[in-house]
Amino acid sequence: DARVTQTPRHKVTEMGQEVTMRCQPILGHNTVFWYRQTMMQGLELLAYFRNRAPLDDSGMPKDRFSAEMPDATLATLKIQPSEPRDSAVYFCASGTQGSGETQYFGPGTRLLVL
Amino acid sequence: GQQLNQSPQSMFIQEGEDVSMNCTSSSIFNTWLWYKQDPGEGPVLLIALYKAGELTSNGRLTAQFGITRKDSFLNISASIPSDVGIYFCAGQDAYSGGGADGLTFGKGTHLIIQP
């Protein structure tokens, strides 16, 4: 049963610390998305990659957030330095180009910045 | 950017009742998707719609892509306890061109089933 995996599932850290979240997309999917979910804003697109190339990161605060795909099986989202307002659930989703943008979500990383 | 208005925000229903929720957009969409999110999990795709007027069913769920391409609805018939969760509509703007392939999500409809 192919699914997107994310680690860690939960993260509690102090303000100013670096946070790295990891995602393994479904094998064969060439598009990877990062979303953030909060009660106030709902689901927001942060960035996405196609064939490992970043296509759009306009939703991401550039000064502290960075997203990369070191290889086809790993996507990372890093926050440095973290702030309390970054507390949210971060989802990774993957899909294939031409699939009508059907995306499959991972279980999320729940981040709490104190 | 495009906005999605999803309603209602929450629904309190009795088991066995039918449920209806909808989404409207400020621009034309070429894809509508409906997801369900259980507590502590990521959204799970329920139904995908790709053509205006398309009506698609998945078990007790039925969704339609509005003719104007600016709206979609989701119906659940004969609700059961496991239907509890948050339902999200999501769509892709028809004029996103080569840019944002990411989806725009509605704020969600919280479905609560009373015993």
PDB file of C-alpha atoms in Angstrom:
ATOM      1  CA  ASP A   1       0.000   0.000   0.000  1.00  0.00           C
ATOM      2  CA  ALA A   2       1.967   3.002  -1.277  1.00  0.00           C
ATOM      3  CA  ARG A   3       1.751   6.110   0.863  1.00  0.00           C
ATOM      4  CA  VAL A   4       3.607   9.301   1.649  1.00  0.00           C
ATOM      5  CA  THR A   5       5.659   9.126   4.827  1.00  0.00           C
ATOM      6  CA  GLN A   6       6.753  12.028   6.990  1.00  0.00           C
ATOM      7  CA  THR A   7       9.137  12.313   9.909  1.00  0.00           C
ATOM      8  CA  PRO A   8       9.022  13.283  12.651  1.00  0.00           C
ATOM      9  CA  ARG A   9       5.306  13.001  13.390  1.00  0.00           C
ATOM     10  CA  HIS A  10       5.646  15.419  16.302  1.00  0.00           C
ATOM     11  CA  LYS A  11       8.229  18.046  17.158  1.00  0.00           C
ATOM     12  CA  VAL A  12       8.444  20.369  20.137  1.00  0.00           C
ATOM     13  CA  THR A  13      11.258  22.886  20.087  1.00  0.00           C
ATOM     14  CA  GLU A  14      12.262  26.218  21.488  1.00  0.00           C
ATOM     15  CA  MET A  15      12.179  29.472  19.617  1.00  0.00           C
ATOM     16  CA  GLY A  16      15.356  30.033  17.644  1.00  0.00           C
ATOM     17  CA  GLN A  17      16.113  26.356  17.089  1.00  0.00           C
ATOM     18  CA  GLU A  18      16.420  24.779  13.666  1.00  0.00           C
ATOM     19  CA  VAL A  19      13.684  22.388  12.603  1.00  0.00           C
ATOM     20  CA  THR A  20      13.986  19.893   9.750  1.00  0.00           C
ATOM     21  CA  MET A  21      11.009  17.945   8.470  1.00  0.00           C
ATOM     22  CA  ARG A  22      11.365  15.071   6.021  1.00  0.00           C
ATOM     23  CA  CYS A  23       9.080  13.519   3.463  1.00  0.00           C
ATOM     24  CA  GLN A  24       9.285  10.415   1.339  1.00  0.00           C
ATOM     25  CA  PRO A  25       6.906  10.706  -1.622  1.00  0.00           C
ATOM     26  CA  ILE A  26       5.141   7.769  -3.184  1.00  0.00           C
ATOM     27  CA  LEU A  27       7.522   5.894  -5.465  1.00  0.00           C
ATOM     28  CA  GLY A  28       7.069   7.078  -9.034  1.00  0.00           C
ATOM     29  CA  HIS A  29       5.466  10.404  -8.152  1.00  0.00           C
ATOM     30  CA  ASN A  30       7.385  13.295  -9.669  1.00  0.00           C
ATOM     31  CA  THR A  31       5.673  16.189  -7.907  1.00  0.00           C
ATOM     32  CA  VAL A  32       6.041  16.971  -4.208  1.00  0.00           C
ATOM     33  CA  PHE A  33       4.159  19.651  -2.293  1.00  0.00           C
ATOM     34  CA  TRP A  34       4.609  21.164   1.160  1.00  0.00           C
ATOM     35  CA  TYR A  35       1.546  22.556   2.952  1.00  0.00           C
ATOM     36  CA  ARG A  36       1.015  24.159   6.335  1.00  0.00           C
ATOM     37  CA  GLN A  37      -2.244  23.796   8.235  1.00  0.00           C
ATOM     38  CA  THR A  38      -3.395  26.079  11.037  1.00  0.00           C
ATOM     39  CA  MET A  39      -6.782  26.724  12.571  1.00  0.00           C
ATOM     40  CA  MET A  40      -6.793  30.299  11.359  1.00  0.00           C
ATOM     41  CA  GLN A  41      -5.483  29.892   7.817  1.00  0.00           C
ATOM     42  CA  GLY A  42      -6.444  26.332   6.972  1.00  0.00           C
ATOM     43  CA  LEU A  43      -4.264  24.556   4.419  1.00  0.00           C
ATOM     44  CA  GLU A  44      -1.720  26.775   2.701  1.00  0.00           C
ATOM     45  CA  LEU A  45       0.678  25.777  -0.059  1.00  0.00           C
ATOM     46  CA  LEU A  46       4.260  26.603   0.877  1.00  0.00           C
ATOM     47  CA  ALA A  47       6.259  25.161  -2.010  1.00  0.00           C
ATOM     48  CA  TYR A  48       6.333  22.427  -4.586  1.00  0.00           C
ATOM     49  CA  PHE A  49       8.820  20.526  -6.702  1.00  0.00           C
ATOM     50  CA  ARG A  50       8.567  18.700 -10.002  1.00  0.00           C
ATOM     51  CA  ASN A  51      11.252  16.230 -10.963  1.00  0.00           C
ATOM     52  CA  ARG A  52      13.172  17.559  -7.947  1.00  0.00           C
ATOM     53  CA  ALA A  53      13.245  21.116  -9.309  1.00  0.00           C
ATOM     54  CA  PRO A  54      11.575  23.828  -7.219  1.00  0.00           C
ATOM     55  CA  LEU A  55       8.716  25.330  -9.238  1.00  0.00           C
ATOM     56  CA  ASP A  56       6.988  27.588  -6.777  1.00  0.00           C
ATOM     57  CA  ASP A  57       7.908  28.648  -3.266  1.00  0.00           C
ATOM     58  CA  SER A  58       5.973  31.888  -3.202  1.00  0.00           C
ATOM     59  CA  GLY A  59       3.948  30.738  -0.202  1.00  0.00           C
ATOM     60  CA  MET A  60       7.011  30.243   1.930  1.00  0.00           C
ATOM     61  CA  PRO A  61       8.663  32.873   4.163  1.00  0.00           C
ATOM     62  CA  LYS A  62      12.017  33.036   2.420  1.00  0.00           C
ATOM     63  CA  ASP A  63      14.009  34.458   5.270  1.00  0.00           C
ATOM     64  CA  ARG A  64      13.649  31.421   7.503  1.00  0.00           C
ATOM     65  CA  PHE A  65      12.154  28.585   5.463  1.00  0.00           C
ATOM     66  CA  SER A  66      13.919  26.460   2.882  1.00  0.00           C
ATOM     67  CA  ALA A  67      12.779  23.413   0.930  1.00  0.00           C
ATOM     68  CA  GLU A  68      14.947  20.959  -0.961  1.00  0.00           C
ATOM     69  CA  MET A  69      14.825  17.585  -2.696  1.00  0.00           C
ATOM     70  CA  PRO A  70      18.245  15.976  -2.336  1.00  0.00           C
ATOM     71  CA  ASP A  71      16.975  12.989  -4.318  1.00  0.00           C
ATOM     72  CA  ALA A  72      13.730  11.610  -5.733  1.00  0.00           C
ATOM     73  CA  THR A  73      12.899   9.794  -2.513  1.00  0.00           C
ATOM     74  CA  LEU A  74      13.449  12.620  -0.053  1.00  0.00           C
ATOM     75  CA  ALA A  75      12.070  16.120   0.352  1.00  0.00           C
ATOM     76  CA  THR A  76      13.011  18.361   3.268  1.00  0.00           C
ATOM     77  CA  LEU A  77      11.518  21.484   4.774  1.00  0.00           C
ATOM     78  CA  LYS A  78      13.731  23.429   7.121  1.00  0.00           C
ATOM     79  CA  ILE A  79      12.965  26.333   9.416  1.00  0.00           C
ATOM     80  CA  GLN A  80      15.868  28.314  10.821  1.00  0.00           C
ATOM     81  CA  PRO A  81      15.396  30.029  13.199  1.00  0.00           C
ATOM     82  CA  SER A  82      11.983  28.789  14.288  1.00  0.00           C
ATOM     83  CA  GLU A  83       9.407  31.111  15.844  1.00  0.00           C
ATOM     84  CA  PRO A  84       6.232  30.422  17.856  1.00  0.00           C
ATOM     85  CA  ARG A  85       4.091  31.522  14.900  1.00  0.00           C
ATOM     86  CA  ASP A  86       5.522  28.603  12.928  1.00  0.00           C
ATOM     87  CA  SER A  87       3.583  26.201  15.143  1.00  0.00           C
ATOM     88  CA  ALA A  88       1.331  24.257  12.811  1.00  0.00           C
ATOM     89  CA  VAL A  89       0.907  20.914  11.093  1.00  0.00           C
ATOM     90  CA  TYR A  90       3.120  20.581   8.034  1.00  0.00           C
ATOM     91  CA  PHE A  91       1.954  18.209   5.328  1.00  0.00           C
ATOM     92  CA  CYS A  92       3.817  16.766   2.416  1.00  0.00           C
ATOM     93  CA  ALA A  93       1.850  15.543  -0.584  1.00  0.00           C
ATOM     94  CA  SER A  94       2.936  13.865  -3.795  1.00  0.00           C
ATOM     95  CA  GLY A  95       1.418  13.317  -7.194  1.00  0.00           C
ATOM     96  CA  THR A  96       2.220  12.868 -10.855  1.00  0.00           C
ATOM     97  CA  GLN A  97       2.134  15.485 -13.568  1.00  0.00           C
ATOM     98  CA  GLY A  98      -0.879  15.057 -15.782  1.00  0.00           C
ATOM     99  CA  SER A  99      -2.933  13.272 -13.141  1.00  0.00           C
ATOM    100  CA  GLY A 100      -5.284  16.199 -12.810  1.00  0.00           C
ATOM    101  CA  GLU A 101      -3.318  17.395  -9.839  1.00  0.00           C
ATOM    102  CA  THR A 102      -4.545  14.570  -7.642  1.00  0.00           C
ATOM    103  CA  GLN A 103      -2.375  14.735  -4.563  1.00  0.00           C
ATOM    104  CA  TYR A 104      -1.801  12.180  -1.847  1.00  0.00           C
ATOM    105  CA  PHE A 105      -1.008  13.512   1.598  1.00  0.00           C
ATOM    106  CA  GLY A 106       1.298  12.232   4.282  1.00  0.00           C
ATOM    107  CA  PRO A 107       0.250  12.075   7.948  1.00  0.00           C
ATOM    108  CA  GLY A 108       1.877  15.419   8.754  1.00  0.00           C
ATOM    109  CA  THR A 109       4.447  16.761  11.208  1.00  0.00           C
ATOM    110  CA  ARG A 110       2.944  18.544  14.194  1.00  0.00           C
ATOM    111  CA  LEU A 111       5.297  21.331  15.159  1.00  0.00           C
ATOM    112  CA  LEU A 112       5.122  23.291  18.368  1.00  0.00           C
ATOM    113  CA  VAL A 113       7.595  26.117  18.863  1.00  0.00           C
ATOM    114  CA  LEU A 114       7.728  27.385  22.428  1.00  0.00           C
TER     115      LEU A 114
ATOM    116  CA  GLY B   1      -5.168  34.935  -5.674  1.00  0.00           C
ATOM    117  CA  GLN B   2      -8.169  32.659  -5.985  1.00  0.00           C
ATOM    118  CA  GLN B   3     -10.389  32.091  -2.978  1.00  0.00           C
ATOM    119  CA  LEU B   4     -12.614  29.196  -2.058  1.00  0.00           C
ATOM    120  CA  ASN B   5     -15.666  29.605   0.111  1.00  0.00           C
ATOM    121  CA  GLN B   6     -16.758  26.362   1.684  1.00  0.00           C
ATOM    122  CA  SER B   7     -20.019  25.999   3.555  1.00  0.00           C
ATOM    123  CA  PRO B   8     -21.258  25.188   6.005  1.00  0.00           C
ATOM    124  CA  GLN B   9     -18.372  25.532   8.444  1.00  0.00           C
ATOM    125  CA  SER B  10     -19.845  22.818  10.628  1.00  0.00           C
ATOM    126  CA  MET B  11     -22.755  20.428  10.624  1.00  0.00           C
ATOM    127  CA  PHE B  12     -24.400  18.646  13.525  1.00  0.00           C
ATOM    128  CA  ILE B  13     -26.544  15.819  12.231  1.00  0.00           C
ATOM    129  CA  GLN B  14     -28.169  12.610  13.358  1.00  0.00           C
ATOM    130  CA  GLU B  15     -26.868   9.274  12.179  1.00  0.00           C
ATOM    131  CA  GLY B  16     -28.678   8.232   9.045  1.00  0.00           C
ATOM    132  CA  GLU B  17     -29.260  11.743   7.754  1.00  0.00           C
ATOM    133  CA  ASP B  18     -28.023  12.960   4.403  1.00  0.00           C
ATOM    134  CA  VAL B  19     -25.327  15.636   4.279  1.00  0.00           C
ATOM    135  CA  SER B  20     -24.665  18.324   1.712  1.00  0.00           C
ATOM    136  CA  MET B  21     -21.784  20.780   1.538  1.00  0.00           C
ATOM    137  CA  ASN B  22     -20.485  23.032  -1.199  1.00  0.00           C
ATOM    138  CA  CYS B  23     -17.669  25.218  -2.374  1.00  0.00           C
ATOM    139  CA  THR B  24     -17.631  28.284  -4.547  1.00  0.00           C
ATOM    140  CA  SER B  25     -14.651  29.988  -6.087  1.00  0.00           C
ATOM    141  CA  SER B  26     -13.929  33.488  -7.237  1.00  0.00           C
ATOM    142  CA  SER B  27     -12.420  32.191 -10.473  1.00  0.00           C
ATOM    143  CA  ILE B  28     -12.882  29.324 -12.899  1.00  0.00           C
ATOM    144  CA  PHE B  29     -11.390  26.012 -11.840  1.00  0.00           C
ATOM    145  CA  ASN B  30     -10.435  23.108 -14.074  1.00  0.00           C
ATOM    146  CA  THR B  31     -10.167  20.566 -11.267  1.00  0.00           C
ATOM    147  CA  TRP B  32     -12.210  20.030  -8.132  1.00  0.00           C
ATOM    148  CA  LEU B  33     -11.197  17.593  -5.440  1.00  0.00           C
ATOM    149  CA  TRP B  34     -12.872  16.573  -2.205  1.00  0.00           C
ATOM    150  CA  TYR B  35     -10.811  15.358   0.746  1.00  0.00           C
ATOM    151  CA  LYS B  36     -11.631  14.059   4.210  1.00  0.00           C
ATOM    152  CA  GLN B  37      -9.340  14.566   7.172  1.00  0.00           C
ATOM    153  CA  ASP B  38      -9.546  12.466  10.318  1.00  0.00           C
ATOM    154  CA  PRO B  39      -8.014  13.732  13.572  1.00  0.00           C
ATOM    155  CA  GLY B  40      -4.240  13.416  13.560  1.00  0.00           C
ATOM    156  CA  GLU B  41      -4.073  12.386   9.914  1.00  0.00           C
ATOM    157  CA  GLY B  42      -3.521  13.981   6.553  1.00  0.00           C
ATOM    158  CA  PRO B  43      -6.350  14.667   4.097  1.00  0.00           C
ATOM    159  CA  VAL B  44      -7.460  11.627   2.131  1.00  0.00           C
ATOM    160  CA  LEU B  45      -8.795  12.020  -1.382  1.00  0.00           C
ATOM    161  CA  LEU B  46     -12.471  11.072  -1.734  1.00  0.00           C
ATOM    162  CA  ILE B  47     -13.500  12.211  -5.189  1.00  0.00           C
ATOM    163  CA  ALA B  48     -11.801  13.979  -8.104  1.00  0.00           C
ATOM    164  CA  LEU B  49     -13.702  15.950 -10.763  1.00  0.00           C
ATOM    165  CA  TYR B  50     -12.172  17.138 -14.022  1.00  0.00           C
ATOM    166  CA  LYS B  51     -15.032  18.293 -16.278  1.00  0.00           C
ATOM    167  CA  ALA B  52     -17.793  20.844 -15.865  1.00  0.00           C
ATOM    168  CA  GLY B  53     -21.071  19.095 -15.130  1.00  0.00           C
ATOM    169  CA  GLU B  54     -19.327  15.872 -14.104  1.00  0.00           C
ATOM    170  CA  LEU B  55     -21.181  13.900 -11.427  1.00  0.00           C
ATOM    171  CA  THR B  56     -19.153  11.228  -9.667  1.00  0.00           C
ATOM    172  CA  SER B  57     -20.007   8.789  -6.896  1.00  0.00           C
ATOM    173  CA  ASN B  58     -17.856   6.893  -4.436  1.00  0.00           C
ATOM    174  CA  GLY B  59     -20.070   4.652  -2.347  1.00  0.00           C
ATOM    175  CA  ARG B  60     -22.409   6.896  -0.359  1.00  0.00           C
ATOM    176  CA  LEU B  61     -20.584   9.997  -1.546  1.00  0.00           C
ATOM    177  CA  THR B  62     -21.565  11.981  -4.613  1.00  0.00           C
ATOM    178  CA  ALA B  63     -19.849  15.094  -5.908  1.00  0.00           C
ATOM    179  CA  GLN B  64     -20.505  17.371  -8.859  1.00  0.00           C
ATOM    180  CA  PHE B  65     -18.408  19.848 -10.805  1.00  0.00           C
ATOM    181  CA  GLY B  66     -20.616  22.880 -11.366  1.00  0.00           C
ATOM    182  CA  ILE B  67     -21.511  23.966 -14.880  1.00  0.00           C
ATOM    183  CA  THR B  68     -20.094  27.438 -14.276  1.00  0.00           C
ATOM    184  CA  ARG B  69     -16.799  25.824 -13.184  1.00  0.00           C
ATOM    185  CA  LYS B  70     -16.903  28.015 -10.104  1.00  0.00           C
ATOM    186  CA  ASP B  71     -18.573  25.621  -7.705  1.00  0.00           C
ATOM    187  CA  SER B  72     -18.820  22.040  -6.547  1.00  0.00           C
ATOM    188  CA  PHE B  73     -20.870  20.132  -4.025  1.00  0.00           C
ATOM    189  CA  LEU B  74     -20.443  16.955  -2.016  1.00  0.00           C
ATOM    190  CA  ASN B  75     -23.333  14.865  -0.740  1.00  0.00           C
ATOM    191  CA  ILE B  76     -23.155  12.033   1.760  1.00  0.00           C
ATOM    192  CA  SER B  77     -26.180   9.791   2.000  1.00  0.00           C
ATOM    193  CA  ALA B  78     -27.263   7.881   5.104  1.00  0.00           C
ATOM    194  CA  SER B  79     -24.451   9.155   7.323  1.00  0.00           C
ATOM    195  CA  ILE B  80     -22.707   6.761   9.694  1.00  0.00           C
ATOM    196  CA  PRO B  81     -20.437   7.463  12.693  1.00  0.00           C
ATOM    197  CA  SER B  82     -17.218   6.974  10.712  1.00  0.00           C
ATOM    198  CA  ASP B  83     -18.205   9.869   8.435  1.00  0.00           C
ATOM    199  CA  VAL B  84     -17.210  12.239  11.245  1.00  0.00           C
ATOM    200  CA  GLY B  85     -14.288  14.437  10.259  1.00  0.00           C
ATOM    201  CA  ILE B  86     -13.361  17.532   8.315  1.00  0.00           C
ATOM    202  CA  TYR B  87     -14.203  17.656   4.632  1.00  0.00           C
ATOM    203  CA  PHE B  88     -12.190  19.916   2.366  1.00  0.00           C
ATOM    204  CA  CYS B  89     -12.829  21.018  -1.153  1.00  0.00           C
ATOM    205  CA  ALA B  90      -9.801  21.880  -3.242  1.00  0.00           C
ATOM    206  CA  GLY B  91      -9.370  23.145  -6.727  1.00  0.00           C
ATOM    207  CA  GLN B  92      -6.891  24.203  -9.326  1.00  0.00           C
ATOM    208  CA  ASP B  93      -7.322  27.573 -10.998  1.00  0.00           C
ATOM    209  CA  ALA B  94      -7.860  27.197 -14.760  1.00  0.00           C
ATOM    210  CA  TYR B  95      -5.546  30.104 -15.419  1.00  0.00           C
ATOM    211  CA  SER B  96      -2.635  29.030 -13.289  1.00  0.00           C
ATOM    212  CA  GLY B  97      -0.624  28.430 -16.432  1.00  0.00           C
ATOM    213  CA  GLY B  98       2.805  27.011 -15.780  1.00  0.00           C
ATOM    214  CA  GLY B  99       2.904  28.307 -12.269  1.00  0.00           C
ATOM    215  CA  ALA B 100       0.977  27.128  -9.275  1.00  0.00           C
ATOM    216  CA  ASP B 101       0.051  23.490  -9.717  1.00  0.00           C
ATOM    217  CA  GLY B 102      -0.693  23.425  -6.043  1.00  0.00           C
ATOM    218  CA  LEU B 103      -4.275  23.279  -4.910  1.00  0.00           C
ATOM    219  CA  THR B 104      -6.308  25.971  -3.222  1.00  0.00           C
ATOM    220  CA  PHE B 105      -8.227  24.547  -0.283  1.00  0.00           C
ATOM    221  CA  GLY B 106     -11.472  25.578   1.330  1.00  0.00           C
ATOM    222  CA  LYS B 107     -11.520  26.102   5.092  1.00  0.00           C
ATOM    223  CA  GLY B 108     -13.302  22.808   5.641  1.00  0.00           C
ATOM    224  CA  THR B 109     -16.663  21.554   6.856  1.00  0.00           C
ATOM    225  CA  HIS B 110     -16.627  19.912  10.279  1.00  0.00           C
ATOM    226  CA  LEU B 111     -19.109  17.053  10.283  1.00  0.00           C
ATOM    227  CA  ILE B 112     -20.330  15.951  13.692  1.00  0.00           C
ATOM    228  CA  ILE B 113     -22.786  13.107  14.068  1.00  0.00           C
ATOM    229  CA  GLN B 114     -24.952  13.078  17.150  1.00  0.00           C
ATOM    230  CA  PRO B 115     -25.998   9.730  18.591  1.00  0.00           C
TER     231      PRO B 115
END
